[in-house]
XYZ file of C-alpha atoms in Angstrom:
526
model
C 27.556 -11.349 -16.253
C 29.459 -14.626 -16.472
C 27.199 -17.264 -17.375
C 27.298 -20.792 -15.928
C 30.054 -21.974 -18.446
C 32.172 -19.788 -17.570
C 31.981 -20.448 -13.914
C 32.286 -24.377 -14.925
C 35.413 -24.133 -16.890
C 37.396 -21.960 -14.530
C 35.760 -21.993 -11.171
C 35.851 -25.245 -10.212
C 38.092 -23.761 -6.947
C 37.819 -20.302 -5.666
C 41.641 -19.459 -6.166
C 40.981 -20.990 -9.899
C 37.987 -18.394 -10.676
C 39.736 -15.289 -8.723
C 42.705 -15.384 -10.809
C 40.548 -16.136 -13.871
C 39.142 -12.282 -13.015
C 39.138 -9.599 -15.201
C 38.906 -5.978 -13.782
C 37.702 -4.714 -17.077
C 34.661 -6.903 -17.059
C 30.820 -5.869 -17.547
C 28.636 -7.535 -16.756
C 26.104 -8.287 -20.195
C 22.547 -7.989 -17.891
C 21.244 -5.991 -15.407
C 21.556 -8.326 -12.907
C 22.738 -7.457 -9.010
C 21.749 -10.201 -7.189
C 22.450 -8.168 -3.663
C 19.186 -6.429 -2.339
C 19.455 -2.799 -0.765
C 18.078 -1.667 2.329
C 18.086 2.327 2.766
C 17.448 3.602 5.589
C 14.386 7.083 4.577
C 14.908 10.107 6.803
C 14.492 13.657 6.169
C 15.926 14.125 2.971
C 14.366 11.224 1.638
C 10.780 11.166 3.249
C 8.475 11.718 -0.290
C 7.633 9.187 -3.213
C 9.427 11.140 -5.996
C 13.056 10.847 -3.300
C 12.313 7.436 -2.971
C 11.675 6.673 -6.482
C 14.775 8.247 -7.162
C 16.733 5.310 -4.964
C 14.351 2.822 -6.664
C 15.861 3.646 -9.883
C 19.597 3.706 -8.370
C 18.624 0.462 -6.499
C 16.364 0.517 -3.475
C 14.846 -2.417 -2.639
C 13.812 -2.303 0.939
C 12.789 0.771 2.947
C 13.899 1.355 6.517
C 12.423 3.054 9.184
C 14.147 4.011 12.323
C 12.422 3.487 15.547
C 14.927 5.131 17.880
C 13.991 8.602 16.478
C 10.709 9.984 15.029
C 7.370 10.394 16.459
C 4.426 7.849 14.341
C 3.189 10.937 12.318
C 6.410 10.647 10.927
C 6.627 6.843 10.317
C 3.671 6.366 9.203
C 4.536 9.008 6.252
C 7.553 7.153 5.358
C 4.653 4.373 5.132
C 2.805 6.361 2.942
C 5.140 8.265 0.534
C 6.428 4.192 -0.242
C 3.273 2.728 -0.948
C 2.494 5.938 -3.655
C 6.374 5.348 -5.060
C 5.041 1.836 -5.603
C 2.598 2.927 -7.606
C 3.661 6.392 -9.113
C 6.212 3.807 -10.714
C 6.063 0.588 -12.306
C 8.791 -1.861 -10.781
C 9.395 -5.434 -8.755
C 7.494 -4.615 -5.037
C 9.196 -2.449 -1.997
C 9.554 -3.795 0.989
C 9.570 -1.763 4.447
C 11.092 -2.896 7.113
C 10.979 -1.428 11.117
C 13.659 -1.330 12.877
C 12.893 -0.771 16.732
C 14.744 0.667 18.835
C 15.471 -2.735 21.483
C 16.046 -2.316 25.483
C 18.975 0.178 26.039
C 20.399 1.429 28.751
C 21.098 5.090 29.022
C 22.526 8.360 31.266
C 20.216 10.783 33.194
C 20.305 14.316 32.612
C 22.769 16.848 33.350
C 21.471 20.315 35.442
C 20.161 21.976 32.204
C 21.327 19.585 29.871
C 24.675 20.791 30.250
C 27.953 18.876 28.879
C 30.460 18.774 32.196
C 33.563 18.060 31.504
C 35.781 14.732 33.071
C 39.289 14.226 33.253
C 41.587 11.222 32.674
C 42.163 9.610 35.870
C 38.875 10.744 37.642
C 36.938 9.087 39.758
C 33.361 8.742 39.729
C 30.044 7.003 41.218
C 28.157 5.161 38.671
C 24.716 4.920 40.271
C 20.862 3.831 40.010
C 20.159 6.111 42.792
C 16.961 8.162 41.194
C 17.896 11.659 43.239
C 21.094 11.837 40.202
C 18.037 11.095 37.380
C 17.829 14.443 36.360
C 21.325 15.455 38.195
C 24.214 14.008 36.940
C 27.583 15.771 36.743
C 31.420 14.411 37.029
C 31.109 13.190 40.412
C 27.518 11.309 39.828
C 26.256 10.145 36.769
C 23.069 7.940 36.610
C 22.398 5.033 34.720
C 18.759 3.525 34.455
C 19.789 -0.032 34.467
C 18.435 -1.074 37.948
C 20.682 -4.114 38.159
C 24.036 -2.761 36.276
C 25.483 -3.738 39.782
C 24.054 -7.206 40.460
C 25.330 -8.019 36.990
C 29.337 -6.217 36.762
C 32.287 -6.937 38.365
C 34.624 -5.249 39.467
C 37.953 -4.737 36.427
C 35.028 -4.321 33.631
C 34.663 -1.291 31.237
C 31.894 1.021 30.608
C 31.399 3.242 27.494
C 28.853 6.225 26.601
C 28.021 8.093 24.051
C 29.449 5.372 21.815
C 32.488 4.134 23.538
C 33.486 7.875 23.848
C 34.166 8.323 27.120
C 34.643 4.749 29.085
C 35.559 4.473 32.602
C 36.529 1.435 34.499
C 35.084 -0.088 37.810
C 36.253 0.041 40.703
C 34.666 -1.147 43.194
C 30.772 -2.813 43.731
C 29.838 -0.010 46.549
C 26.789 -1.646 46.715
C 23.306 -2.003 45.277
C 23.451 1.107 43.908
C 26.649 2.875 43.355
C 29.821 1.424 41.458
C 33.345 3.410 41.991
C 34.564 4.024 38.523
C 37.591 6.156 37.132
C 37.792 7.946 33.921
C 39.646 5.950 31.209
C 40.003 9.300 29.094
C 38.566 13.253 28.519
C 35.512 13.747 27.860
C 32.018 15.205 29.226
C 29.040 13.867 30.819
C 26.420 14.957 28.872
C 22.326 14.099 28.859
C 20.737 10.797 27.943
C 23.621 8.958 26.217
C 23.917 5.310 25.252
C 25.643 2.851 27.841
C 27.729 -0.177 26.789
C 28.550 -3.308 28.937
C 31.012 -5.067 27.525
C 31.417 -8.655 28.500
C 29.209 -8.242 30.688
C 25.270 -10.056 30.233
C 22.731 -7.987 30.956
C 19.334 -9.197 32.022
C 17.049 -6.755 30.168
C 13.900 -8.283 29.196
C 14.042 -8.798 25.027
C 11.260 -5.884 24.512
C 10.436 -2.598 26.351
C 6.566 -1.104 26.431
C 7.818 1.370 23.499
C 8.957 -1.378 21.639
C 6.150 -3.849 21.962
C 3.732 -0.308 21.039
C 6.045 0.071 17.766
C 4.969 -3.656 16.567
C 1.618 -2.769 16.668
C 1.820 -0.406 15.030
C 4.001 -1.986 12.065
C 1.118 -4.959 12.467
C -1.854 -2.166 11.882
C 0.646 -0.636 8.555
C 1.281 -4.314 7.350
C 5.383 -4.022 7.254
C 7.032 -6.545 5.908
C 10.082 -7.345 8.340
C 11.501 -6.170 11.564
C 15.199 -5.880 12.557
C 14.498 -6.532 16.232
C 18.073 -4.602 18.345
C 19.805 -6.008 21.239
C 18.491 -9.647 20.559
C 20.393 -11.748 23.249
C 19.203 -15.365 23.018
C 16.727 -17.143 20.950
C 13.855 -16.672 22.918
C 13.935 -12.285 22.502
C 12.752 -14.020 19.149
C 9.619 -15.793 20.188
C 8.477 -12.494 22.566
C 8.234 -10.487 19.484
C 6.133 -13.542 17.956
C 4.205 -13.030 20.501
C 3.338 -9.541 20.737
C 2.925 -9.037 16.046
C 0.454 -12.335 16.687
C -1.921 -13.929 14.647
C -2.143 -10.343 12.574
C 1.850 -10.528 11.981
C 2.405 -13.907 11.521
C 4.055 -13.515 7.898
C 6.273 -10.199 9.289
C 9.665 -11.853 8.910
C 12.030 -11.279 12.055
C 15.306 -10.345 11.587
C 17.765 -10.777 14.813
C 20.431 -7.657 14.828
C 23.565 -8.761 16.652
C 24.832 -5.939 18.661
C 26.303 -7.451 21.519
C 28.690 -10.658 23.205
C 25.542 -12.105 24.553
C 24.114 -12.442 20.837
C 27.603 -13.289 19.719
C 27.343 -16.558 21.990
C 23.837 -17.450 21.591
C 23.878 -17.381 17.826
C 23.081 -20.373 17.172
C 19.995 -20.595 18.947
C 19.111 -17.522 17.661
C 19.307 -18.469 13.942
C 17.046 -21.826 14.999
C 14.373 -19.202 15.902
C 14.678 -16.045 14.084
C 13.527 -15.550 10.150
C 17.620 -13.952 8.924
C 20.004 -11.914 10.717
C 21.266 -8.718 10.547
C 25.607 -8.243 11.413
C 24.867 -4.525 13.508
C 28.581 -3.484 13.601
C 27.913 -0.349 15.377
C 26.558 -1.088 19.207
C 28.573 -4.979 18.151
C 32.316 -2.859 17.831
C 32.287 -1.316 20.873
C 30.238 -4.696 22.946
C 33.713 -6.880 21.485
C 36.743 -5.218 20.182
C 36.673 -3.962 16.884
C 39.031 -6.266 15.264
C 36.419 -9.132 16.912
C 33.796 -7.520 14.385
C 35.384 -8.900 11.575
C 35.628 -12.543 12.783
C 32.271 -12.345 14.340
C 30.544 -11.206 10.380
C 32.329 -14.439 8.919
C 31.463 -16.270 11.207
C 27.832 -15.021 11.434
C 26.786 -14.598 7.781
C 28.785 -18.325 6.768
C 26.121 -19.942 9.601
C 22.937 -17.845 7.860
C 24.563 -19.632 4.609
C 24.628 -22.959 5.746
C 21.036 -22.691 7.339
C 19.627 -20.923 4.239
C 18.225 -17.787 6.218
C 19.146 -14.101 5.308
C 21.296 -12.043 6.496
C 22.515 -8.424 6.491
C 25.716 -6.068 6.467
C 25.474 -2.828 7.951
C 26.736 0.251 9.909
C 28.958 2.819 8.175
C 29.282 0.720 4.666
C 29.783 3.873 2.764
C 29.886 6.090 5.674
C 31.703 9.029 4.302
C 29.189 9.444 1.651
C 27.012 11.456 4.107
C 28.780 14.614 3.678
C 31.114 13.425 0.766
C 30.595 12.249 -3.217
C 32.888 9.622 -3.434
C 33.489 7.092 -0.508
C 36.837 6.064 0.759
C 38.516 2.923 -1.064
C 37.993 0.996 2.326
C 34.255 1.417 2.428
C 33.990 0.597 -1.415
C 36.268 -2.657 -0.693
C 34.222 -2.635 3.271
C 30.880 -3.985 1.034
C 32.211 -6.061 -1.769
C 34.162 -7.991 0.867
C 30.406 -8.666 2.865
C 29.233 -9.672 -0.669
C 31.868 -11.842 -1.075
C 31.079 -13.576 2.563
C 28.071 -14.138 1.892
C 25.446 -11.262 2.667
C 21.861 -11.763 0.903
C 21.561 -7.832 1.935
C 23.895 -4.855 2.717
C 22.357 -1.420 4.340
C 22.473 2.056 4.199
C 21.662 4.806 7.427
C 23.026 8.096 7.299
C 23.728 7.817 4.011
C 20.151 8.192 2.492
C 18.311 9.283 5.753
C 20.618 12.552 6.184
C 23.289 12.427 3.887
C 23.704 15.109 1.160
C 24.086 12.139 -1.763
C 21.859 9.773 -1.357
C 21.369 9.037 -4.571
C 24.992 8.742 -5.222
C 24.703 6.266 -2.563
C 22.638 4.011 -3.257
C 23.822 3.813 -6.911
C 28.192 3.439 -5.843
C 26.537 0.732 -3.426
C 24.449 -1.131 -6.311
C 27.331 -0.617 -8.907
C 29.800 -2.559 -6.499
C 27.303 -5.456 -5.176
C 27.160 -6.225 -8.843
C 30.967 -6.191 -9.726
C 31.923 -8.033 -5.852
C 28.950 -10.594 -7.250
C 31.287 -11.318 -10.303
C 34.027 -12.468 -7.966
C 32.077 -15.246 -6.655
C 32.621 -19.144 -7.959
C 29.735 -20.224 -7.381
C 30.269 -23.733 -8.504
C 32.848 -23.775 -6.010
C 30.439 -22.590 -3.441
C 27.235 -25.039 -4.713
C 29.462 -27.860 -4.265
C 31.087 -27.171 -1.186
C 27.215 -26.042 0.445
C 26.168 -29.411 -1.192
C 28.804 -31.981 0.743
C 28.465 -30.391 3.906
C 24.209 -30.176 4.550
C 22.995 -32.278 7.045
C 21.293 -35.014 5.534
C 18.335 -36.198 4.606
C 16.940 -33.082 3.337
C 13.640 -31.606 3.237
C 11.515 -32.706 0.252
C 11.438 -28.668 -1.060
C 15.580 -28.099 -0.603
C 16.021 -31.645 -2.547
C 14.231 -29.993 -5.452
C 15.929 -26.722 -5.014
C 19.236 -27.964 -5.250
C 18.402 -30.045 -8.161
C 16.755 -26.420 -9.667
C 20.428 -24.912 -9.597
C 22.232 -28.356 -10.392
C 20.284 -28.181 -13.911
C 20.786 -24.112 -13.729
C 24.734 -25.033 -14.037
C 24.501 -28.099 -16.546
C 21.588 -26.337 -18.840
C 23.826 -22.454 -19.168
C 20.020 -21.506 -18.002
C 18.999 -17.923 -18.157
C 17.113 -17.903 -14.718
C 15.145 -20.395 -12.328
C 11.828 -19.355 -12.311
C 9.892 -19.786 -8.764
C 5.749 -20.550 -7.920
C 5.845 -20.358 -4.548
C 3.299 -19.158 -1.887
C 5.020 -17.850 0.831
C 8.770 -17.659 -0.805
C 10.253 -20.497 1.178
C 11.317 -22.717 -1.778
C 12.848 -18.926 -3.670
C 14.863 -18.860 -0.492
C 15.941 -22.766 -0.247
C 16.999 -21.792 -4.655
C 18.725 -19.176 -3.363
C 20.899 -20.929 -0.325
C 22.225 -22.451 -3.236
C 23.851 -19.533 -5.398
C 23.131 -20.348 -8.610
C 24.555 -18.552 -11.653
C 21.782 -17.370 -12.960
C 18.290 -14.719 -11.877
C 15.726 -16.430 -9.795
C 12.549 -15.150 -10.890
C 9.867 -15.732 -8.067
C 6.395 -15.379 -8.827
C 3.220 -15.503 -6.044
C -0.127 -14.154 -5.413
C 1.363 -13.207 -2.205
C 1.854 -9.792 -1.362
C 3.666 -9.470 1.651
C 6.160 -12.456 0.096
C 6.138 -10.865 -2.847
C 7.904 -8.245 -0.693
C 10.108 -9.742 2.133
C 11.515 -11.963 -0.356
C 13.894 -9.642 -1.667
C 16.234 -10.204 2.042
C 16.798 -13.585 -0.355
C 19.992 -13.704 -2.681
C 19.670 -13.495 -6.155
C 15.733 -13.698 -5.877
C 13.505 -10.997 -7.944
C 10.165 -11.329 -6.409
C 7.311 -10.513 -8.689
C 3.363 -10.516 -7.291
C 1.012 -12.170 -10.149
C -2.023 -10.221 -10.510
C -4.584 -12.847 -11.080
C -6.686 -14.397 -7.815
C -6.427 -17.634 -7.707
C -8.999 -19.327 -9.262
C -11.567 -22.356 -7.628
C -9.390 -25.663 -9.231
C -12.595 -27.940 -8.813
C -13.334 -25.274 -12.780
C -10.052 -24.499 -14.066
C -7.364 -26.762 -14.554
C -4.210 -26.817 -12.267
C -1.776 -27.034 -14.989
C -3.483 -24.249 -17.528
C -2.886 -21.913 -13.972
C 0.567 -23.008 -14.086
C 1.703 -22.331 -17.314
C -0.439 -18.873 -17.232
C 2.006 -17.934 -14.250
C 5.080 -19.669 -15.882
C 4.271 -17.273 -19.203
C 3.827 -13.653 -17.051
C 7.028 -13.859 -14.767
C 9.003 -14.994 -17.837
C 7.571 -11.984 -20.196
C 8.183 -10.060 -16.835
C 11.803 -10.935 -16.696
C 12.762 -10.162 -19.905
C 10.905 -6.672 -19.635
C 13.219 -6.064 -16.744
C 16.145 -7.253 -18.751
C 17.304 -10.627 -17.016
C 16.277 -13.030 -18.743
C 16.475 -13.053 -22.948
C 14.219 -14.748 -25.074
C 15.011 -18.542 -26.103
C 17.056 -19.055 -23.019
C 16.729 -21.885 -21.231
C 14.341 -21.578 -17.973
C 14.304 -24.167 -15.311
C 11.390 -24.189 -13.294
C 10.044 -25.220 -9.973
C 6.356 -25.445 -9.083
C 3.918 -27.564 -7.257
C 2.191 -30.710 -7.988
C -0.342 -29.007 -6.054
C -1.473 -25.402 -4.677
C -0.664 -24.165 -1.155
C 2.542 -24.261 1.002
C 5.204 -26.893 1.335
C 4.214 -28.721 -2.430
C 7.177 -27.942 -4.551
C 8.341 -31.343 -6.078
C 8.427 -30.750 -9.657
C 11.161 -29.396 -12.314
C 10.619 -28.460 -15.556
C 12.730 -27.085 -18.329
C 10.956 -24.941 -21.026
C 12.088 -21.847 -23.513
C 11.908 -18.444 -22.611
C 9.184 -18.291 -25.442
C 5.504 -16.669 -25.281
C 4.153 -20.616 -25.517
C 6.807 -22.321 -23.518
C 7.806 -24.409 -26.129
C 4.568 -26.035 -25.985
C 3.319 -26.099 -29.344
C 6.002 -27.864 -30.995
C 5.709 -30.702 -28.266
């Protein structure tokens, strides 16, 4: 990889760094900063196949709760944990993606597909008598308040926008007179989108609540919360997770105009954000998704909260061994925008080339990361940060600054919750961030943070009335350096910037220490 000295000499500005790029450059170390999330489906649901994906670059296993019974999702969890037991490596995180509140059409008779022509008028209704008898004259939708929130002239999309209707008239409390905008078919149980219309659906359905309780019971590491519209939606999810699920990270999926409009209040409440471009591209004009993606990623970067870019990233690899050039550029540009993680959906859940998809994403991320002007980013972010910052964030800034000046091989951080590692990640050091923790959950969810390599320290926390605090610190530092060398992201004798607290527990990170990557931390020479 290009080191700090390269960036300091040629990367003071973005243009300077980009104009110096070498298209033949090969990173020297096995160091990919961006984490990869893979949806596990029938093609990949076994410990052996999950480990194949881990070797290719998988960091986080995703379960899509829009499909499948609890028995199936339990098998994914069990297989992911079996994969960890069978194959040594970094911790593997598990994410639960909720179905979320949604609007759907009713059933047609015999679930037939009924053709409808462009220009035809249709009654879109909440009248229950059409719930199982929809046709091209009357189409049921299961959102009772649709007539209260929608206005004449608005558009209703059905089945991911394949079918579209213009609202001509709000007839009464149950009926909308609409015109079909394009030829299509009325089908059973299709999703409905209401762009530019603020809906008042509850944040969580009963199914979502039950799914979250299932996740708590199975100790999942993060929840991808679908269709988040306001900050209070995150609060509602935390209440359901309760005390037993307090460490589960909540990632708000932004999928509609309301979510974009209320992004600042959502960001304040959530642990992280997913730019979910599928439904978002239906709810707002597709050309605006590009702008929304950049805005949301930049705000997450400023706040120091992780952000995931998702949907159709390597979609063509579901059926083809090679992606389109546009897809590769999409992944690369998400990395350049500042995404901490990128996600695969159908490519790994049902695709014919799951390993190849993960490998392509990993290779693309690793090369895209070379194009980032880290020094310029660090200086820009430090210049605009709101002051005063916390003690922990000040320490994180100093660690990144020291790593640049020393051309350090790594920053090694001892942490309980991963918060210190997250804040170091915020300032985007050139070198890897080696995170050592005794918290198993934190060791898994810290894959959300760009550049963080989490390791679970295998020894129990000692009684510091009997064990010297600094001896325990040194033991963890030595172990972390050894693991990083074994992984190939750190070389012996490299300078390592160590970040630690003055005592145990969370919130006490305040100390920097520079040591060589040696078994004795250079202590024998002191």
